[in-house]
mmCIF file of C-alpha atoms (C1' of nucleotides) in Angstrom:
data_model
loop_
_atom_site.group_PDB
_atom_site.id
_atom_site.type_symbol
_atom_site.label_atom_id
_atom_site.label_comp_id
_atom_site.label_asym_id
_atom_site.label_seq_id
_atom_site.Cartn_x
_atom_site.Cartn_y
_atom_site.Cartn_z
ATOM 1 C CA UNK A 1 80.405 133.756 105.195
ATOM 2 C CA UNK A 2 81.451 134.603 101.425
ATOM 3 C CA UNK A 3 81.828 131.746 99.627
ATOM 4 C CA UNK A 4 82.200 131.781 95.344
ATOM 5 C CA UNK A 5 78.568 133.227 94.937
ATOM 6 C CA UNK A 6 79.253 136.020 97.101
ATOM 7 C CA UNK A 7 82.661 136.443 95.778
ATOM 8 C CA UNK A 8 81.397 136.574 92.282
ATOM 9 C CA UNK A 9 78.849 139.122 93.189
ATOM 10 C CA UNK A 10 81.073 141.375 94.543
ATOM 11 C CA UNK A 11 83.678 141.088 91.314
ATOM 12 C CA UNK A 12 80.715 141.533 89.184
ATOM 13 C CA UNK A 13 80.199 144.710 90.963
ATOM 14 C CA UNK A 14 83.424 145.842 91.131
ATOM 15 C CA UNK A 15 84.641 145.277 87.245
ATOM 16 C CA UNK A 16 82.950 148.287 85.564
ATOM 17 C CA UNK A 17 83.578 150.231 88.551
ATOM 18 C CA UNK A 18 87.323 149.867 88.641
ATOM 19 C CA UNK A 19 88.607 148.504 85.504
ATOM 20 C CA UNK A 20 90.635 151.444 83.944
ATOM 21 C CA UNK A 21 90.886 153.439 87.216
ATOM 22 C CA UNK A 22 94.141 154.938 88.223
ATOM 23 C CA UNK A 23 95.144 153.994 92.028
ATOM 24 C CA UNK A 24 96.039 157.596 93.702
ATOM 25 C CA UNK A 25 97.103 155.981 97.289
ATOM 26 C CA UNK A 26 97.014 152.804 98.774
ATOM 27 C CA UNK A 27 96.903 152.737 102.549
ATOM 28 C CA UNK A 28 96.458 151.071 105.851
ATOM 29 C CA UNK A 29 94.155 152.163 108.280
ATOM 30 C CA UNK A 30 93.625 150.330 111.303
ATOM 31 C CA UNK A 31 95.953 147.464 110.019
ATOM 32 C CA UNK A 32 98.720 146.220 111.906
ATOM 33 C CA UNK A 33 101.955 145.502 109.737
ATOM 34 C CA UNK A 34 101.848 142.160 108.942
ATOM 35 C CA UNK A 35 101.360 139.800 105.932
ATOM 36 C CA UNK A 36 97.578 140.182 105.457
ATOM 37 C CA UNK A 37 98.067 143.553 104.023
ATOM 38 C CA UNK A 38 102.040 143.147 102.725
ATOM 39 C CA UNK A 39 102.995 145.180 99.966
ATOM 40 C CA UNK A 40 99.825 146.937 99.784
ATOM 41 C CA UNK A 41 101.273 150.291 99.144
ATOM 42 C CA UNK A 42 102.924 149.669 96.316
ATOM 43 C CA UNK A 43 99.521 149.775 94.520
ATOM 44 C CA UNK A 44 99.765 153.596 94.242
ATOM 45 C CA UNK A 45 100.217 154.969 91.571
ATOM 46 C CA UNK A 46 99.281 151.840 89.101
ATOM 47 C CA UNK A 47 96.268 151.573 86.891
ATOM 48 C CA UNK A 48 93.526 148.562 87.108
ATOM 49 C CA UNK A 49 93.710 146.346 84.463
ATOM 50 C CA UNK A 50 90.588 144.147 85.908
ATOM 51 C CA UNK A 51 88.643 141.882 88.186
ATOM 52 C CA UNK A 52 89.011 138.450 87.891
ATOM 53 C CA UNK A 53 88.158 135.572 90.771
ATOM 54 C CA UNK A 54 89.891 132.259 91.754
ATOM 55 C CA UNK A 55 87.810 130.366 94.051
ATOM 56 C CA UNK A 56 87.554 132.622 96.682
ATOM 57 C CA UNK A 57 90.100 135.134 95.868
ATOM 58 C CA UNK A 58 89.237 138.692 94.000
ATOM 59 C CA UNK A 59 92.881 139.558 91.781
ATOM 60 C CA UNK A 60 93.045 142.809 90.240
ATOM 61 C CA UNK A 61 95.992 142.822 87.874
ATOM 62 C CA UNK A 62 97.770 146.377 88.037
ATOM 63 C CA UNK A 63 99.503 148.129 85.130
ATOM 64 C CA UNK A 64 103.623 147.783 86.749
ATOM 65 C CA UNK A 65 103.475 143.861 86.478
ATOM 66 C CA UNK A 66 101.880 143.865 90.260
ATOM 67 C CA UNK A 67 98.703 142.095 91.171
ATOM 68 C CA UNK A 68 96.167 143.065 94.219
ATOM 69 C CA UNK A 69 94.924 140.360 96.152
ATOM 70 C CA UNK A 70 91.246 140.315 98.336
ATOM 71 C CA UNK A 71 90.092 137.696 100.762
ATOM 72 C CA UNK A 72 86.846 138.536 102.667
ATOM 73 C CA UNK A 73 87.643 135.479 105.001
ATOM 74 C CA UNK A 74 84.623 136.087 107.303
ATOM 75 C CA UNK A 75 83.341 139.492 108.050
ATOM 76 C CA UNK A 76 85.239 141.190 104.915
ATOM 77 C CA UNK A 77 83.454 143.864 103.097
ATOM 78 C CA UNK A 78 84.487 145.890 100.053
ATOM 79 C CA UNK A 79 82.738 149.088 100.253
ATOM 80 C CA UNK A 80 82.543 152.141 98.076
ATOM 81 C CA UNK A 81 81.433 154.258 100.942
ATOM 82 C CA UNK A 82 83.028 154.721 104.249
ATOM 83 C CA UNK A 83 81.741 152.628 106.997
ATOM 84 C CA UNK A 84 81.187 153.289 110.410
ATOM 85 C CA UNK A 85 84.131 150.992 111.665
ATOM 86 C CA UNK A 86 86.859 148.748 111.492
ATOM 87 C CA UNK A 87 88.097 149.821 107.847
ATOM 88 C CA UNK A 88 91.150 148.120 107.508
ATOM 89 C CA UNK A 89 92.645 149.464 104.163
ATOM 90 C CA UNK A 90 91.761 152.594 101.485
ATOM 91 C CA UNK A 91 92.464 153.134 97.893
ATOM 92 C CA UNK A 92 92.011 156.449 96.796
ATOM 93 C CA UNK A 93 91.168 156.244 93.478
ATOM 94 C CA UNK A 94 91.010 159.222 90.590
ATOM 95 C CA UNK A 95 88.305 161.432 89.946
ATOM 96 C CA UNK A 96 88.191 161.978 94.066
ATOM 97 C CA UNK A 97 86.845 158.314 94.408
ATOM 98 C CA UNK A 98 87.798 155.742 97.232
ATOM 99 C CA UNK A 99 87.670 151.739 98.121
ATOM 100 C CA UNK A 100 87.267 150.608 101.248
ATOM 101 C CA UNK A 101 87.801 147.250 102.792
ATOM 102 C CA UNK A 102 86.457 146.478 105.948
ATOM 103 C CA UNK A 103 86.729 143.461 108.088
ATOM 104 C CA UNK A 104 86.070 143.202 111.734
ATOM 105 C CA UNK A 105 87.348 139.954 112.668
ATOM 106 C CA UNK A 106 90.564 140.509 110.810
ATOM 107 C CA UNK A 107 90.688 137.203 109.210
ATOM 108 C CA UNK A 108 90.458 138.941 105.484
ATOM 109 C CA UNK A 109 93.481 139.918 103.246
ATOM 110 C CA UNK A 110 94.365 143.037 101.078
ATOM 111 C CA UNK A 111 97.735 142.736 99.446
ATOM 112 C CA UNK A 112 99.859 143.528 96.668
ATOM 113 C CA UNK A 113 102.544 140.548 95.428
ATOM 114 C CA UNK A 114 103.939 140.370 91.995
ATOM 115 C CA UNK A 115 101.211 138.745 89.227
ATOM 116 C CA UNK A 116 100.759 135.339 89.706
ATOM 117 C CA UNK A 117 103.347 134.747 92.362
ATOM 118 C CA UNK A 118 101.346 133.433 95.253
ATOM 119 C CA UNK A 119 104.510 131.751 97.405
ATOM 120 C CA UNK A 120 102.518 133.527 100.404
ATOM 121 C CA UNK A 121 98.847 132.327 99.822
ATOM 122 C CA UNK A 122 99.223 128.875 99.305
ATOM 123 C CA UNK A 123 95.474 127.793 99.399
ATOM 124 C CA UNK A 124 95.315 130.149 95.945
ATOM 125 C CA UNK A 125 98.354 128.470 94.708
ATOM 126 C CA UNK A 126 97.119 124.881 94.877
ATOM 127 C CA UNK A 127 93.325 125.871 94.359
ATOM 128 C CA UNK A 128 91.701 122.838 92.615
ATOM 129 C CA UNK A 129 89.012 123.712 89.358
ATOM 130 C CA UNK A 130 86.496 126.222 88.567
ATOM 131 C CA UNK A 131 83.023 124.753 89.586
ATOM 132 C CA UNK A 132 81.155 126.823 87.288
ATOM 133 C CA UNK A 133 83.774 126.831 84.060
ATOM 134 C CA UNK A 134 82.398 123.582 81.696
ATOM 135 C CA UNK A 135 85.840 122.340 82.191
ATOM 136 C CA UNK A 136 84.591 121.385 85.861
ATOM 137 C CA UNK A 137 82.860 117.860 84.751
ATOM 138 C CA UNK A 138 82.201 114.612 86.725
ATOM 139 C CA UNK A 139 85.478 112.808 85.496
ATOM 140 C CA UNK A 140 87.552 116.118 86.974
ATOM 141 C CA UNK A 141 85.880 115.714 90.002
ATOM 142 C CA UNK A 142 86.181 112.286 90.814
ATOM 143 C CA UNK A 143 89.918 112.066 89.742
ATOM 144 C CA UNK A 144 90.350 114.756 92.366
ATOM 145 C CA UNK A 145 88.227 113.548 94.935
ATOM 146 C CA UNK A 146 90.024 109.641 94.241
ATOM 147 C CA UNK A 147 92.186 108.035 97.396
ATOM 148 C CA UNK A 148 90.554 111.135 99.804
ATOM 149 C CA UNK A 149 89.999 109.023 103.264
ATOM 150 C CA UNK A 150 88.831 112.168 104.583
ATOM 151 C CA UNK A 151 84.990 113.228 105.023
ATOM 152 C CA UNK A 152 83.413 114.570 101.684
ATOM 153 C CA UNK A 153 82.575 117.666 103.220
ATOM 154 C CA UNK A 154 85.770 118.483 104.090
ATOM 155 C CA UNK A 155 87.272 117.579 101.274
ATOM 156 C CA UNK A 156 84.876 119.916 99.416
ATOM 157 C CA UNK A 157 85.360 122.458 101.914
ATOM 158 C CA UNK A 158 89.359 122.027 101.411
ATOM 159 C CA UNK A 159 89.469 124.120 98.244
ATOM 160 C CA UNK A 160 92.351 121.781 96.433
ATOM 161 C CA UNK A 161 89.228 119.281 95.125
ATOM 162 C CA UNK A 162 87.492 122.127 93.836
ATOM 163 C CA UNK A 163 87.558 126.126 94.442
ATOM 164 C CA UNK A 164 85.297 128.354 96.100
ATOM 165 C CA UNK A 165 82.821 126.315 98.440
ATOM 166 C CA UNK A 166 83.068 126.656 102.379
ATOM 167 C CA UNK A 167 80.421 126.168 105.089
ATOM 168 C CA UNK A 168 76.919 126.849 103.605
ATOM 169 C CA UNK A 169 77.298 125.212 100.289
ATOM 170 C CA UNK A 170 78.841 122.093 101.157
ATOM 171 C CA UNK A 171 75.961 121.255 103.813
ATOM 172 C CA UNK A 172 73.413 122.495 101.151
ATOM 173 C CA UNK A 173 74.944 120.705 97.688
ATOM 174 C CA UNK A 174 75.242 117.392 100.155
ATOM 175 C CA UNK A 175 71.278 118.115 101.253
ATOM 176 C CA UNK A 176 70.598 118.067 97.623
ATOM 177 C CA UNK A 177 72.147 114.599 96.738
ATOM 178 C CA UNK A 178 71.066 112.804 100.606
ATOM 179 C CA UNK A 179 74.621 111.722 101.066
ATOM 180 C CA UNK A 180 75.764 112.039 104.632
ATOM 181 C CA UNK A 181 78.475 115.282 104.852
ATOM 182 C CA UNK A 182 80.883 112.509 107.364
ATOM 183 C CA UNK A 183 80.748 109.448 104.040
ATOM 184 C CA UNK A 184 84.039 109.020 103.251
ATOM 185 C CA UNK A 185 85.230 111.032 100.105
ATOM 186 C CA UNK A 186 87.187 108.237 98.178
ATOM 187 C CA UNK A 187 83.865 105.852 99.132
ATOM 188 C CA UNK A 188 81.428 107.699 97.208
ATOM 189 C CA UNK A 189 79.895 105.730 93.911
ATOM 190 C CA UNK A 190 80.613 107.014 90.584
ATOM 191 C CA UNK A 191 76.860 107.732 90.273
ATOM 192 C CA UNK A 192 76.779 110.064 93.763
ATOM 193 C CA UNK A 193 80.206 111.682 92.340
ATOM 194 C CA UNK A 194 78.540 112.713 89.472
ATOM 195 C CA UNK A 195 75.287 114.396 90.860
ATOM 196 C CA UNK A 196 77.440 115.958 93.887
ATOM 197 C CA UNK A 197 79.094 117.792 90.966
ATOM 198 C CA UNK A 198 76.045 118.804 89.412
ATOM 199 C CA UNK A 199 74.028 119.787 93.042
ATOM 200 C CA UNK A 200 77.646 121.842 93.838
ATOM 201 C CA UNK A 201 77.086 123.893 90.424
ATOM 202 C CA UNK A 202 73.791 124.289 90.429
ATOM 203 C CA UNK A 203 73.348 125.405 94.486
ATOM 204 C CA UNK A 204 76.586 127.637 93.483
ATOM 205 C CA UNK A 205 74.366 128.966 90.773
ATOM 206 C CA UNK A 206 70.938 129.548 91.955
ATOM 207 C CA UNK A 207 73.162 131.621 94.834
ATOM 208 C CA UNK A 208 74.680 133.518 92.399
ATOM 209 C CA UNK A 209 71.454 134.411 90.636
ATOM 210 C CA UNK A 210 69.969 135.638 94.046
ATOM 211 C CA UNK A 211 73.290 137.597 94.815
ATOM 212 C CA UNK A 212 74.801 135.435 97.498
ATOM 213 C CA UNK A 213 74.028 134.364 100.989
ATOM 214 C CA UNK A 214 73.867 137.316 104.234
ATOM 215 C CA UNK A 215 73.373 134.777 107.359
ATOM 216 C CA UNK A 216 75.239 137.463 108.995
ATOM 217 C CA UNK A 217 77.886 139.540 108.442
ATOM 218 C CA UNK A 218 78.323 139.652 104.237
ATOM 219 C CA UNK A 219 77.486 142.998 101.973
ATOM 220 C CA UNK A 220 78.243 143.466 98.377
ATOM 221 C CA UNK A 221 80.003 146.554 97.318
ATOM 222 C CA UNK A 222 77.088 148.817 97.566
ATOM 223 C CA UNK A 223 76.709 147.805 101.350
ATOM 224 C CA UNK A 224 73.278 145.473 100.448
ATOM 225 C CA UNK A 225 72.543 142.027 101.425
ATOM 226 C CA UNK A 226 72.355 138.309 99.643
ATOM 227 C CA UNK A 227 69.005 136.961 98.938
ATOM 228 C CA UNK A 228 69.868 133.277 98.798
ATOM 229 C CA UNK A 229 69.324 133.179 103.102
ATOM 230 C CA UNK A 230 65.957 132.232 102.281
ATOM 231 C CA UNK A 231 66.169 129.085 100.194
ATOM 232 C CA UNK A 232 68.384 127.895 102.592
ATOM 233 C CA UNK A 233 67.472 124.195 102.940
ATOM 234 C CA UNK A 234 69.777 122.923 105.794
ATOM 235 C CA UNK A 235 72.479 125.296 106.800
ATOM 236 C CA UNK A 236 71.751 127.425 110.128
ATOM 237 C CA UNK A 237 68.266 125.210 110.269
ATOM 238 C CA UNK A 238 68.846 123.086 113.369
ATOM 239 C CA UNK A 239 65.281 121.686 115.435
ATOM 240 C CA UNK A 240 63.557 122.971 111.903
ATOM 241 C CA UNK A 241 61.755 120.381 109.835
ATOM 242 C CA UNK A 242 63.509 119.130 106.449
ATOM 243 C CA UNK A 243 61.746 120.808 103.323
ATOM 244 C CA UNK A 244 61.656 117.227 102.200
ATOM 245 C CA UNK A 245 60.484 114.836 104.863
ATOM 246 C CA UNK A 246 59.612 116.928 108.119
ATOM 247 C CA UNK A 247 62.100 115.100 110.121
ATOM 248 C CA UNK A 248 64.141 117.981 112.309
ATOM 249 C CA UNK A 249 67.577 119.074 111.173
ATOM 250 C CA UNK A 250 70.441 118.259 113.133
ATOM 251 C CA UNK A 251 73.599 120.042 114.128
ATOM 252 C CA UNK A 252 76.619 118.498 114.073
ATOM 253 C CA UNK A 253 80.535 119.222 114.250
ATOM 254 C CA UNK A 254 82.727 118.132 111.763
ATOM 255 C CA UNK A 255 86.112 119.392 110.074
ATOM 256 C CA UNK A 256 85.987 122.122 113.312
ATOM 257 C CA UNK A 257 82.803 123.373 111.114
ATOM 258 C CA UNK A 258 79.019 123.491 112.029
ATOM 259 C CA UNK A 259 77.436 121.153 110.192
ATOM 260 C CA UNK A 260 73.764 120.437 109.343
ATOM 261 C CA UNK A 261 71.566 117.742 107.642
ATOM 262 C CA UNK A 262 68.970 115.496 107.351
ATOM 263 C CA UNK A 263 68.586 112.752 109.440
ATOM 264 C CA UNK A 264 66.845 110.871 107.567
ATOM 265 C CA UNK A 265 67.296 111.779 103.976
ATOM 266 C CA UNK A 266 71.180 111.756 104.434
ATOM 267 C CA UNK A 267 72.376 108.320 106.557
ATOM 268 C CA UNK A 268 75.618 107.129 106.444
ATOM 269 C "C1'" DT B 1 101.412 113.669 100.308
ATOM 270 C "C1'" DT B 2 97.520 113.727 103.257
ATOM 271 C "C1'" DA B 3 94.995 115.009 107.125
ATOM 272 C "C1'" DA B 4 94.001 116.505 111.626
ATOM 273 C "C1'" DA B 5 94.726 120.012 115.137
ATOM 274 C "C1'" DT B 6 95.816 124.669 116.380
ATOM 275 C "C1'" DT B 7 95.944 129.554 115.702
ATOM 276 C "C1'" DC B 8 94.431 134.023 114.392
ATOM 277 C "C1'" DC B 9 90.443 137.727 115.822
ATOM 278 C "C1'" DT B 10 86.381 140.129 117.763
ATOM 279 C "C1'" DG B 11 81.223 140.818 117.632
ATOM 280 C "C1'" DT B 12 77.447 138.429 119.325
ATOM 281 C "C1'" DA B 13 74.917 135.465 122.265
ATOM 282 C "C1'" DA B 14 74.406 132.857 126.283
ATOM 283 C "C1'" DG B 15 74.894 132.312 131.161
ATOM 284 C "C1'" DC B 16 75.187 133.903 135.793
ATOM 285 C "C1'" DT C 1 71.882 145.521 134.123
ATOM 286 C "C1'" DG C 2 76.499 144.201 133.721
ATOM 287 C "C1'" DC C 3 80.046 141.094 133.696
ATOM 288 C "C1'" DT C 4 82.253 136.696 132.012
ATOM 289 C "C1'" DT C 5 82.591 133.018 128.885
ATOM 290 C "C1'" DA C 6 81.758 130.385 124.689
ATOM 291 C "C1'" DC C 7 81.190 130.410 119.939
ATOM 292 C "C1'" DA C 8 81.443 131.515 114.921
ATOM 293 C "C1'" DG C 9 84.947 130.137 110.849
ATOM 294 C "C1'" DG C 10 88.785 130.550 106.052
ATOM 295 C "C1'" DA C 11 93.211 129.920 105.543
ATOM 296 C "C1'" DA C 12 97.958 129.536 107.367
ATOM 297 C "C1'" DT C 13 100.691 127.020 110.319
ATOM 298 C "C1'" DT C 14 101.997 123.199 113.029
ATOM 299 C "C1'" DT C 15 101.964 118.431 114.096
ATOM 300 C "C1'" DA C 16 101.435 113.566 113.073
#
DNA sequence: TTAAATTCCTGTAAGC
DNA sequence: TGCTTACAGGAATTTA
């Protein structure tokens, strides 16, 4: 599932690759009309200006005023070479060049809205701090995180406390800091606030460093796979001993999400 | 405003 | 082997 790291990765990738590049056509391929692809036409003809990342959002700004949205949601790929299947959109790009977003499940976005008008993506509008920009500190987060009654792992999953961490990260940054992922947000000390923030950045981090999580469906733009599957502590782990204590790891539901920890090293 | 539940979508895995 | 069913989940939408 791409989360920030993954995200990142794939920006990183795409930045010297695109920035400057003149957008020839911009079409659907097997996309039905619809919102998760609105607009997306109007890219031809425009000129990329850049690659920059909110959370989990890739914008490229265009050269008309226009802005290109990407969400990988779950299975979404950005690909400079065709794929076998279920390639969604296409930019053809100068110098005979081409872009191509894939996404099986069809829960990933490719869309063109006017720069910094996100009226249709509301998650992006309300998207809470940068958890790797300095400005991110422990005061930030526990202002945001103050009066929550809901579990801290959704509420870190929720994107409006802070940007860019879903599934994997959440189970592994709580891991890190033994506090159980149910523990109500607002009920957390001052003291566990503070080194969730720093666990959050630094698992956020180390991912980044080993070019993101594959569990199972993400590739960066060169079609590879994430490293950071294998320093996995808790996530995907269930009936396998804890790293730290031996005790198995246990699978639970929460927030609708798959959810695993520790027993032992995180009680409620 | 917050939060929980529901929906979208299809490849994969499990079950018979 | 082949069919059916359950499951995975980010964000938008709906409901409370």
């Amino acid at each position: 599932v791409p989360e920030l790291p993954e995200v990142e990765t794939v920006r990183r990738e795409l930045e010297p690759w695109l920035t400057g590049r003149r957008i020839v056509r911009a079409s659907r391929v097997e996309a039905p009309p619809g919102p998760k692809y609105a607009e997306l036409e109007r890219a031809a003809g425009q000129r990329i200006e850049g690659v920059t990342r909110r959370g989990k959002f890739l914008l490229l700004p265009l050269s008309r005023g226009d802005e290109l949205v990407v969400h990988l949601g779950m299975t979404g790929a950005v690909l400079r070479e065709p794929p076998a299947g279920h390639v969604r959109a296409r930019l053809d790009l100068d110098k005979g060049e081409a872009l191509y977003f894939q996404d099986a499940r069809r829960f990933g976005r490719f869309l063109v809205v006017r720069a910094g008008d996100y009226a249709a993506l509301p998650t992006l509008r309300a998207l809470g701090p940068e958890p790797l920009d300095p400005a991110f500190t422990a005061a930030l987060f526990a202002s945001r995180l103050a009066g929550r009654r809901t579990s801290i792992k959704a509420a870190i999953m929720g994107q409006r406390v802070v940007a860019g961490v879903g599934n994997i990260y959440s189970d592994e940054a709580l891991f890190r800091v033994r506090i159980h992922p149910a523990t109500e947000a607002a009920r957390l000390s001052r003291r566990q606030v503070a080194r969730l923030r720093d666990a959050i950045v630094e698992v956020l981090f180390e991912s980044l460093e080993s070019g993101g999580t594959t569990f199972r469906d993400y590739r960066n733009v060169a079609g590879g796979e994430g490293r950071f599957v294998a320093r996995l502590a808790v996530y995907g782990r269930e009936g396998e001993p804890c790293l730290r204590c031996g005790r198995s790891i246990v699978r639970i539901v929460l927030a609708q999400r798959g959810t695993w920890y520790c027993p032992r090293c995180q009680r409620g």
